[in-house]
Amino acid sequence: MGRNNRSRKRRDEMNKIKKARYEAKELFRLKKTLGLLDADGNEIMKDISDVVEIKTSKELKREAKSKEEQELIYEHQESLEKGEKVKVTNEKTGVDHIFNSKTLKDQYGNYPAWFKKKKTAKRLRKKQHSQKKNFKQAWTTVNVPL
C-alpha cells in the first residue's frame, strides 16, 4: 500500500518554517560569540574579513607542505652536526659510558635507560625519511645519455 502524501507534505512545510526560525537564532548567537554584535543586538562590524583570515584549501596545503619541508631540512642539518661527548658513570655497575649528545648513544651503541623504545624507533624513522628526501643519485642529475 502507498503512504499518505498529505501528512508528509504538511510535515515538510512545518519543518521548513522551523528550520528558517532556528537558522536565524543560530546566526544571531554565532555573531554574538564572534563579537560582531553588542549586548543590544546592534552590529559592530560589517566585514567578516576584519575578524578572520580566510584561506583556501590550496593555501593551507602549501603551508603544511612548506612547514614539513622545513622540518625535514632542519632534521637533516641536525644529523650533519656532531654532538658533544658526555661522560656518565653508572652508579650500580661503576662502568663509564660516553654518550654523544646528538645521537644519545654511548660508545657501545646503546641508548640511555630513560630513553623509550617507541621514541627511539620514531627518531630513526624520521632520520631515514629525511635522508631519503635529500638523497639524489648522481646519474639522474648529471649528464643522462639520450
PDB file of N, CA, C and O in Angstrom, residues 34 47-57 59-60 63:
ATOM      1  N   LEU A  34      31.158  35.711  18.246  1.00  0.00           N
ATOM      2  CA  LEU A  34      32.308  36.232  17.498  1.00  0.00           C
ATOM      3  C   LEU A  34      32.596  37.691  17.844  1.00  0.00           C
ATOM      4  O   LEU A  34      33.660  38.202  17.530  1.00  0.00           O
ATOM      5  N   ASP A  47      32.244  43.786   8.034  1.00  0.00           N
ATOM      6  CA  ASP A  47      33.089  42.871   7.276  1.00  0.00           C
ATOM      7  C   ASP A  47      33.612  41.749   8.171  1.00  0.00           C
ATOM      8  O   ASP A  47      34.156  41.998   9.230  1.00  0.00           O
ATOM      9  N   ILE A  48      33.445  40.537   7.704  1.00  0.00           N
ATOM     10  CA  ILE A  48      33.970  39.383   8.436  1.00  0.00           C
ATOM     11  C   ILE A  48      35.483  39.303   8.252  1.00  0.00           C
ATOM     12  O   ILE A  48      36.189  38.717   9.055  1.00  0.00           O
ATOM     13  N   SER A  49      36.011  39.929   7.184  1.00  0.00           N
ATOM     14  CA  SER A  49      37.449  39.877   6.905  1.00  0.00           C
ATOM     15  C   SER A  49      38.259  40.609   7.981  1.00  0.00           C
ATOM     16  O   SER A  49      39.455  40.363   8.132  1.00  0.00           O
ATOM     17  N   ASP A  50      37.614  41.507   8.742  1.00  0.00           N
ATOM     18  CA  ASP A  50      38.307  42.171   9.842  1.00  0.00           C
ATOM     19  C   ASP A  50      38.528  41.223  11.007  1.00  0.00           C
ATOM     20  O   ASP A  50      39.468  41.385  11.776  1.00  0.00           O
ATOM     21  N   VAL A  51      37.668  40.221  11.137  1.00  0.00           N
ATOM     22  CA  VAL A  51      37.735  39.298  12.261  1.00  0.00           C
ATOM     23  C   VAL A  51      38.589  38.075  11.928  1.00  0.00           C
ATOM     24  O   VAL A  51      39.422  37.654  12.710  1.00  0.00           O
ATOM     25  N   VAL A  52      38.383  37.510  10.737  1.00  0.00           N
ATOM     26  CA  VAL A  52      39.032  36.247  10.390  1.00  0.00           C
ATOM     27  C   VAL A  52      39.864  36.384   9.116  1.00  0.00           C
ATOM     28  O   VAL A  52      39.570  37.202   8.259  1.00  0.00           O
ATOM     29  N   GLU A  53      40.878  35.546   9.021  1.00  0.00           N
ATOM     30  CA  GLU A  53      41.680  35.475   7.806  1.00  0.00           C
ATOM     31  C   GLU A  53      41.235  34.240   7.045  1.00  0.00           C
ATOM     32  O   GLU A  53      41.350  33.119   7.532  1.00  0.00           O
ATOM     33  N   ILE A  54      40.691  34.444   5.862  1.00  0.00           N
ATOM     34  CA  ILE A  54      40.135  33.349   5.086  1.00  0.00           C
ATOM     35  C   ILE A  54      41.206  32.802   4.144  1.00  0.00           C
ATOM     36  O   ILE A  54      41.847  33.551   3.419  1.00  0.00           O
ATOM     37  N   LYS A  55      41.405  31.470   4.192  1.00  0.00           N
ATOM     38  CA  LYS A  55      42.395  30.819   3.332  1.00  0.00           C
ATOM     39  C   LYS A  55      41.726  29.688   2.566  1.00  0.00           C
ATOM     40  O   LYS A  55      40.826  29.024   3.085  1.00  0.00           O
ATOM     41  N   THR A  56      42.216  29.463   1.358  1.00  0.00           N
ATOM     42  CA  THR A  56      41.692  28.358   0.570  1.00  0.00           C
ATOM     43  C   THR A  56      42.410  27.069   0.956  1.00  0.00           C
ATOM     44  O   THR A  56      43.435  27.100   1.640  1.00  0.00           O
ATOM     45  N   SER A  57      41.863  25.955   0.514  1.00  0.00           N
ATOM     46  CA  SER A  57      42.466  24.663   0.848  1.00  0.00           C
ATOM     47  C   SER A  57      43.851  24.521   0.229  1.00  0.00           C
ATOM     48  O   SER A  57      44.752  23.928   0.816  1.00  0.00           O
ATOM     49  N   GLU A  59      46.049  26.927  -0.250  1.00  0.00           N
ATOM     50  CA  GLU A  59      46.993  27.692   0.583  1.00  0.00           C
ATOM     51  C   GLU A  59      47.349  26.919   1.842  1.00  0.00           C
ATOM     52  O   GLU A  59      48.514  26.881   2.251  1.00  0.00           O
ATOM     53  N   LEU A  60      46.346  26.286   2.474  1.00  0.00           N
ATOM     54  CA  LEU A  60      46.590  25.511   3.681  1.00  0.00           C
ATOM     55  C   LEU A  60      47.521  24.325   3.399  1.00  0.00           C
ATOM     56  O   LEU A  60      48.442  24.046   4.167  1.00  0.00           O
ATOM     57  N   GLU A  63      51.078  25.606   2.850  1.00  0.00           N
ATOM     58  CA  GLU A  63      51.709  25.965   4.132  1.00  0.00           C
ATOM     59  C   GLU A  63      52.162  24.715   4.886  1.00  0.00           C
ATOM     60  O   GLU A  63      53.265  24.678   5.417  1.00  0.00           O
TER      61      GLU A  63
END
